[in-house]
PDB file of C-alpha atoms in Angstrom:
ATOM      1  CA  MET A 164     191.834  42.451 175.523  1.00  0.00           C
ATOM      2  CA  GLY A 165     192.134  40.728 178.868  1.00  0.00           C
ATOM      3  CA  VAL A 166     192.780  37.378 177.170  1.00  0.00           C
ATOM      4  CA  LEU A 167     195.561  38.859 175.066  1.00  0.00           C
ATOM      5  CA  SER A 168     197.176  40.427 178.113  1.00  0.00           C
ATOM      6  CA  CYS A 169     197.207  37.067 179.868  1.00  0.00           C
ATOM      7  CA  LEU A 170     198.824  35.392 176.879  1.00  0.00           C
ATOM      8  CA  ARG A 171     201.651  37.916 176.575  1.00  0.00           C
ATOM      9  CA  PRO A 172     204.027  36.330 179.195  1.00  0.00           C
ATOM     10  CA  SER A 173     203.662  32.861 177.702  1.00  0.00           C
ATOM     11  CA  ILE A 174     204.273  34.184 174.180  1.00  0.00           C
ATOM     12  CA  VAL A 175     207.396  36.014 175.317  1.00  0.00           C
ATOM     13  CA  ARG A 176     208.644  32.927 177.195  1.00  0.00           C
ATOM     14  CA  GLY A 177     207.957  30.724 174.190  1.00  0.00           C
ATOM     15  CA  THR A 178     209.840  33.120 171.931  1.00  0.00           C
ATOM     16  CA  LYS A 179     212.889  33.050 174.222  1.00  0.00           C
ATOM     17  CA  GLN A 180     212.840  29.229 174.277  1.00  0.00           C
ATOM     18  CA  ILE A 181     212.668  29.106 170.498  1.00  0.00           C
ATOM     19  CA  ILE A 182     215.628  31.475 170.179  1.00  0.00           C
ATOM     20  CA  SER A 183     217.852  29.615 172.630  1.00  0.00           C
ATOM     21  CA  PHE A 184     216.698  26.042 171.810  1.00  0.00           C
ATOM     22  CA  SER A 185     219.740  24.790 169.963  1.00  0.00           C
ATOM     23  CA  ALA A 186     222.295  25.702 167.360  1.00  0.00           C
ATOM     24  CA  GLN A 187     220.644  23.533 164.727  1.00  0.00           C
ATOM     25  CA  GLN A 188     217.276  25.172 165.360  1.00  0.00           C
ATOM     26  CA  ASN A 189     218.567  28.787 164.927  1.00  0.00           C
ATOM     27  CA  SER A 190     217.367  28.934 161.342  1.00  0.00           C
ATOM     28  CA  LEU A 191     213.897  27.856 162.476  1.00  0.00           C
ATOM     29  CA  ALA A 192     213.904  30.468 165.265  1.00  0.00           C
ATOM     30  CA  ALA A 193     215.013  33.207 162.874  1.00  0.00           C
ATOM     31  CA  LYS A 194     212.324  32.180 160.397  1.00  0.00           C
ATOM     32  CA  THR A 195     209.656  32.233 163.128  1.00  0.00           C
ATOM     33  CA  LEU A 196     210.729  35.671 164.336  1.00  0.00           C
ATOM     34  CA  GLN A 197     210.683  37.044 160.788  1.00  0.00           C
ATOM     35  CA  THR A 198     207.107  35.948 160.152  1.00  0.00           C
ATOM     36  CA  GLY A 199     205.897  36.916 163.620  1.00  0.00           C
ATOM     37  CA  VAL A 200     205.093  34.950 166.735  1.00  0.00           C
ATOM     38  CA  VAL A 201     202.440  32.375 165.925  1.00  0.00           C
ATOM     39  CA  ARG A 202     200.046  30.637 168.316  1.00  0.00           C
ATOM     40  CA  HIS A 203     198.141  27.669 167.015  1.00  0.00           C
ATOM     41  CA  MET A 204     194.589  27.738 168.328  1.00  0.00           C
ATOM     42  CA  GLY A 205     193.258  24.624 166.624  1.00  0.00           C
ATOM     43  CA  GLY A 206     190.148  24.353 164.523  1.00  0.00           C
ATOM     44  CA  ASN A 207     188.350  22.377 161.847  1.00  0.00           C
ATOM     45  CA  ALA A 208     190.166  23.429 158.690  1.00  0.00           C
ATOM     46  CA  GLY A 209     193.720  23.603 159.894  1.00  0.00           C
ATOM     47  CA  PRO A 210     195.356  25.529 162.660  1.00  0.00           C
ATOM     48  CA  PRO A 211     194.247  29.209 162.776  1.00  0.00           C
ATOM     49  CA  THR A 212     197.008  31.551 163.799  1.00  0.00           C
ATOM     50  CA  MET A 213     197.266  34.720 165.846  1.00  0.00           C
ATOM     51  CA  ILE A 214     200.075  37.103 164.859  1.00  0.00           C
ATOM     52  CA  LYS A 215     201.464  39.345 167.565  1.00  0.00           C
ATOM     53  CA  THR A 216     201.124  43.009 166.507  1.00  0.00           C
ATOM     54  CA  ALA A 217     201.294  46.382 168.203  1.00  0.00           C
ATOM     55  CA  SER A 218     198.210  47.553 170.038  1.00  0.00           C
ATOM     56  CA  ARG A 219     195.859  49.968 168.268  1.00  0.00           C
ATOM     57  CA  SER A 220     194.052  50.996 171.433  1.00  0.00           C
ATOM     58  CA  VAL A 221     195.460  54.535 171.432  1.00  0.00           C
ATOM     59  CA  TYR A 222     194.475  55.054 167.792  1.00  0.00           C
ATOM     60  CA  ASN A 223     190.995  53.608 168.379  1.00  0.00           C
ATOM     61  CA  THR A 224     190.470  55.747 171.483  1.00  0.00           C
ATOM     62  CA  LEU A 225     191.598  58.892 169.685  1.00  0.00           C
ATOM     63  CA  LYS A 226     189.387  58.103 166.696  1.00  0.00           C
ATOM     64  CA  ASP A 227     186.373  57.435 168.930  1.00  0.00           C
ATOM     65  CA  GLU A 228     186.859  60.635 170.931  1.00  0.00           C
ATOM     66  CA  PHE A 229     187.362  62.698 167.765  1.00  0.00           C
ATOM     67  CA  HIS A 230     184.135  61.356 166.277  1.00  0.00           C
ATOM     68  CA  PHE A 231     182.267  61.913 169.543  1.00  0.00           C
ATOM     69  CA  PHE A 232     183.355  65.534 170.014  1.00  0.00           C
ATOM     70  CA  PHE A 233     182.957  66.295 166.305  1.00  0.00           C
ATOM     71  CA  TRP A 234     179.349  65.185 166.404  1.00  0.00           C
ATOM     72  CA  VAL A 235     178.751  66.897 169.767  1.00  0.00           C
ATOM     73  CA  GLY A 236     179.600  70.149 167.970  1.00  0.00           C
ATOM     74  CA  ALA A 237     178.257  69.302 164.524  1.00  0.00           C
ATOM     75  CA  ILE A 238     174.784  68.065 165.473  1.00  0.00           C
ATOM     76  CA  PRO A 239     173.698  71.310 167.216  1.00  0.00           C
ATOM     77  CA  CYS A 240     175.112  73.395 164.346  1.00  0.00           C
ATOM     78  CA  ILE A 241     173.286  71.304 161.765  1.00  0.00           C
ATOM     79  CA  LEU A 242     170.040  71.517 163.752  1.00  0.00           C
ATOM     80  CA  ILE A 243     170.331  75.314 164.149  1.00  0.00           C
ATOM     81  CA  VAL A 244     171.033  75.859 160.438  1.00  0.00           C
ATOM     82  CA  ALA A 245     168.176  73.535 159.486  1.00  0.00           C
ATOM     83  CA  ALA A 246     165.777  75.322 161.846  1.00  0.00           C
ATOM     84  CA  PHE A 247     166.747  78.731 160.433  1.00  0.00           C
ATOM     85  CA  ASN A 248     166.308  77.505 156.876  1.00  0.00           C
ATOM     86  CA  ILE A 249     162.991  75.757 157.537  1.00  0.00           C
ATOM     87  CA  PHE A 250     161.298  78.302 159.802  1.00  0.00           C
ATOM     88  CA  GLY A 251     163.108  81.561 159.031  1.00  0.00           C
ATOM     89  CA  GLY A 252     163.773  81.403 155.331  1.00  0.00           C
ATOM     90  CA  GLN A 253     165.456  83.963 153.116  1.00  0.00           C
ATOM     91  CA  GLY A 254     164.850  87.673 153.573  1.00  0.00           C
ATOM     92  CA  GLU A 255     162.852  89.536 150.948  1.00  0.00           C
ATOM     93  CA  LEU A 256     163.476  93.007 149.614  1.00  0.00           C
ATOM     94  CA  THR A 257     160.610  95.400 150.413  1.00  0.00           C
ATOM     95  CA  ASP A 258     160.067  99.135 150.405  1.00  0.00           C
ATOM     96  CA  ILE A 259     161.302 101.065 153.434  1.00  0.00           C
ATOM     97  CA  PRO A 260     158.478 102.764 155.363  1.00  0.00           C
ATOM     98  CA  GLU A 261     158.511 106.543 155.594  1.00  0.00           C
ATOM     99  CA  GLY A 262     160.735 107.842 158.430  1.00  0.00           C
ATOM    100  CA  TYR A 263     162.337 104.465 159.192  1.00  0.00           C
ATOM    101  CA  GLN A 264     166.131 104.161 159.128  1.00  0.00           C
ATOM    102  CA  PRO A 265     167.106 100.485 158.611  1.00  0.00           C
ATOM    103  CA  HIS A 266     169.985  98.988 160.545  1.00  0.00           C
ATOM    104  CA  HIS A 267     173.038  97.604 158.784  1.00  0.00           C
ATOM    105  CA  TRP A 268     172.172  93.982 159.526  1.00  0.00           C
ATOM    106  CA  GLU A 269     168.752  94.259 157.899  1.00  0.00           C
ATOM    107  CA  TYR A 270     170.388  94.308 154.477  1.00  0.00           C
ATOM    108  CA  GLU A 271     171.595  90.679 154.810  1.00  0.00           C
ATOM    109  CA  LYS A 272     169.497  88.021 153.059  1.00  0.00           C
ATOM    110  CA  HIS A 273     170.054  84.910 155.211  1.00  0.00           C
ATOM    111  CA  PRO A 274     168.953  84.891 158.888  1.00  0.00           C
ATOM    112  CA  ILE A 275     172.262  83.445 160.126  1.00  0.00           C
ATOM    113  CA  ARG A 276     174.204  86.157 158.275  1.00  0.00           C
ATOM    114  CA  ARG A 277     171.840  88.753 159.788  1.00  0.00           C
ATOM    115  CA  PHE A 278     172.587  87.383 163.272  1.00  0.00           C
ATOM    116  CA  ILE A 279     176.344  87.457 162.666  1.00  0.00           C
ATOM    117  CA  ALA A 280     176.166  90.983 161.188  1.00  0.00           C
ATOM    118  CA  LYS A 281     174.091  92.212 164.127  1.00  0.00           C
ATOM    119  CA  HIS A 282     176.188  90.764 166.943  1.00  0.00           C
ATOM    120  CA  PHE A 283     179.733  90.218 165.662  1.00  0.00           C
ATOM    121  CA  THR A 284     180.561  92.762 162.949  1.00  0.00           C
ATOM    122  CA  VAL A 285     181.116  96.509 162.910  1.00  0.00           C
ATOM    123  CA  PRO A 286     178.883  98.575 160.604  1.00  0.00           C
ATOM    124  CA  LEU A 287     180.544 100.071 157.543  1.00  0.00           C
ATOM    125  CA  GLU A 288     179.542 103.569 158.690  1.00  0.00           C
ATOM    126  CA  LYS A 289     181.594 103.178 161.878  1.00  0.00           C
ATOM    127  CA  VAL A 290     184.576 101.858 159.935  1.00  0.00           C
ATOM    128  CA  TYR A 291     184.317 104.845 157.588  1.00  0.00           C
ATOM    129  CA  GLU A 292     184.145 107.302 160.508  1.00  0.00           C
ATOM    130  CA  LYS A 293     187.149 105.657 162.187  1.00  0.00           C
ATOM    131  CA  ASN A 294     189.181 105.959 158.995  1.00  0.00           C
ATOM    132  CA  LEU A 295     188.184 109.629 158.686  1.00  0.00           C
ATOM    133  CA  HIS A 296     189.328 110.237 162.259  1.00  0.00           C
ATOM    134  CA  TYR A 297     192.693 108.548 161.616  1.00  0.00           C
ATOM    135  CA  GLN A 298     193.180 110.652 158.486  1.00  0.00           C
ATOM    136  CA  TRP A 299     192.270 113.823 160.430  1.00  0.00           C
ATOM    137  CA  MET A 300     194.796 112.926 163.160  1.00  0.00           C
ATOM    138  CA  ASP A 301     197.527 112.317 160.570  1.00  0.00           C
ATOM    139  CA  ASN A 302     196.711 115.646 158.911  1.00  0.00           C
ATOM    140  CA  ALA A 303     196.827 117.488 162.264  1.00  0.00           C
ATOM    141  CA  LYS A 304     200.213 115.942 163.112  1.00  0.00           C
ATOM    142  CA  ASN A 305     201.523 116.900 159.687  1.00  0.00           C
ATOM    143  CA  GLU A 306     200.358 120.518 160.179  1.00  0.00           C
ATOM    144  CA  GLN A 307     202.073 120.626 163.596  1.00  0.00           C
ATOM    145  CA  ARG A 308     205.320 119.407 162.013  1.00  0.00           C
ATOM    146  CA  ILE A 309     205.089 122.086 159.318  1.00  0.00           C
ATOM    147  CA  ILE A 310     204.496 124.845 161.911  1.00  0.00           C
ATOM    148  CA  ALA A 311     207.350 123.602 164.138  1.00  0.00           C
ATOM    149  CA  ARG A 312     209.683 123.541 161.109  1.00  0.00           C
ATOM    150  CA  LYS A 313     208.626 127.104 160.220  1.00  0.00           C
ATOM    151  CA  VAL A 314     209.218 128.327 163.814  1.00  0.00           C
ATOM    152  CA  ARG A 315     212.692 126.761 163.890  1.00  0.00           C
ATOM    153  CA  ARG A 316     213.550 128.369 160.550  1.00  0.00           C
ATOM    154  CA  MET A 317     212.363 131.797 161.743  1.00  0.00           C
ATOM    155  CA  MET A 318     214.317 131.475 165.009  1.00  0.00           C
ATOM    156  CA  ARG A 319     217.425 130.596 163.025  1.00  0.00           C
ATOM    157  CA  ASP A 320     216.890 133.507 160.597  1.00  0.00           C
ATOM    158  CA  ASN A 321     216.191 136.075 163.349  1.00  0.00           C
ATOM    159  CA  GLN A 322     218.828 134.637 165.700  1.00  0.00           C
ATOM    160  CA  ASP A 323     216.384 134.748 168.591  1.00  0.00           C
ATOM    161  CA  TYR A 324     217.650 133.270 171.852  1.00  0.00           C
ATOM    162  CA  LYS A 325     214.208 132.425 173.221  1.00  0.00           C
ATOM    163  CA  ALA A 326     212.888 129.320 171.516  1.00  0.00           C
ATOM    164  CA  TRP A 327     209.213 128.533 171.170  1.00  0.00           C
ATOM    165  CA  PHE A 328     209.599 126.068 174.040  1.00  0.00           C
ATOM    166  CA  TYR A 329     211.246 128.712 176.308  1.00  0.00           C
ATOM    167  CA  ILE A 330     209.904 128.771 179.877  1.00  0.00           C
ATOM    168  CA  PRO A 331     210.227 132.226 181.488  1.00  0.00           C
ATOM    169  CA  VAL A 332     212.162 132.339 184.764  1.00  0.00           C
ATOM    170  CA  ASP A 333     211.837 134.750 187.685  1.00  0.00           C
ATOM    171  CA  VAL A 334     215.094 136.766 187.608  1.00  0.00           C
ATOM    172  CA  SER A 335     214.491 138.839 190.763  1.00  0.00           C
ATOM    173  CA  GLY A 336     216.620 136.448 192.843  1.00  0.00           C
ATOM    174  CA  LYS A 337     219.465 136.709 190.353  1.00  0.00           C
ATOM    175  CA  GLU A 338     219.297 140.524 190.359  1.00  0.00           C
ATOM    176  CA  GLU A 339     219.379 140.560 194.166  1.00  0.00           C
ATOM    177  CA  ALA A 340     222.377 138.208 194.184  1.00  0.00           C
ATOM    178  CA  ALA A 341     224.123 140.426 191.610  1.00  0.00           C
ATOM    179  CA  GLY A 342     223.485 143.481 193.852  1.00  0.00           C
ATOM    180  CA  HIS A 343     225.020 141.700 196.851  1.00  0.00           C
ATOM    181  CA  ARG A 344     227.978 140.726 194.716  1.00  0.00           C
ATOM    182  CA  ARG A 345     228.481 144.345 193.619  1.00  0.00           C
ATOM    183  CA  LYS A 346     228.364 145.574 197.229  1.00  0.00           C
ATOM    184  CA  TYR A 347     230.877 142.939 198.239  1.00  0.00           C
ATOM    185  CA  ASP A 348     233.188 143.893 195.393  1.00  0.00           C
ATOM    186  CA  GLU A 349     232.907 147.627 196.324  1.00  0.00           C
ATOM    187  CA  ARG A 350     233.651 146.978 199.990  1.00  0.00           C
ATOM    188  CA  LYS A 351     236.548 144.776 199.078  1.00  0.00           C
ATOM    189  CA  SER A 352     238.012 147.515 196.880  1.00  0.00           C
ATOM    190  CA  TYR A 353     237.966 150.002 199.822  1.00  0.00           C
ATOM    191  CA  THR A 354     239.799 147.724 202.138  1.00  0.00           C
ATOM    192  CA  GLU A 355     242.622 147.084 199.752  1.00  0.00           C
TER     193      GLU A 355
END
């Protein structure tokens, strides 16, 4: 690559000289530019040529790094799967001992699937219980809506002024203020 980088200025200079050489040589310059810049390197069976092309260093670097990191991840995975298959083997179905409750991951056949089921999945029993809880909550909310609708209907039918959300208020202060107002009105009526 270092050799090619050193040749770049001379190739560019040579190309400019070919383009601006003369009016009669324009067809030759155009033809040379169409086929690519050529450098004759000499040799036994005629002059070998080197055509100037775009660099592929970015593509090669990306390809090399992709292969490297792919195999950095793939080799351990392949070794782990091979070790499980060679040393662990498939699970076999046997009778359950008396009084033993098997876990949900013990029903898987392959050791890798057992590991994934044990550490990364939720047992079907828990999923079932969660769904039951969600259904119970929806049912409870529905019952509350039905009762609230019934209370509103009864309040409307009975024309009751206190709603089911009524908060009682202490009226002693209002009664005292009404008494003062009455006394004021009575005294005012005597003075008139």
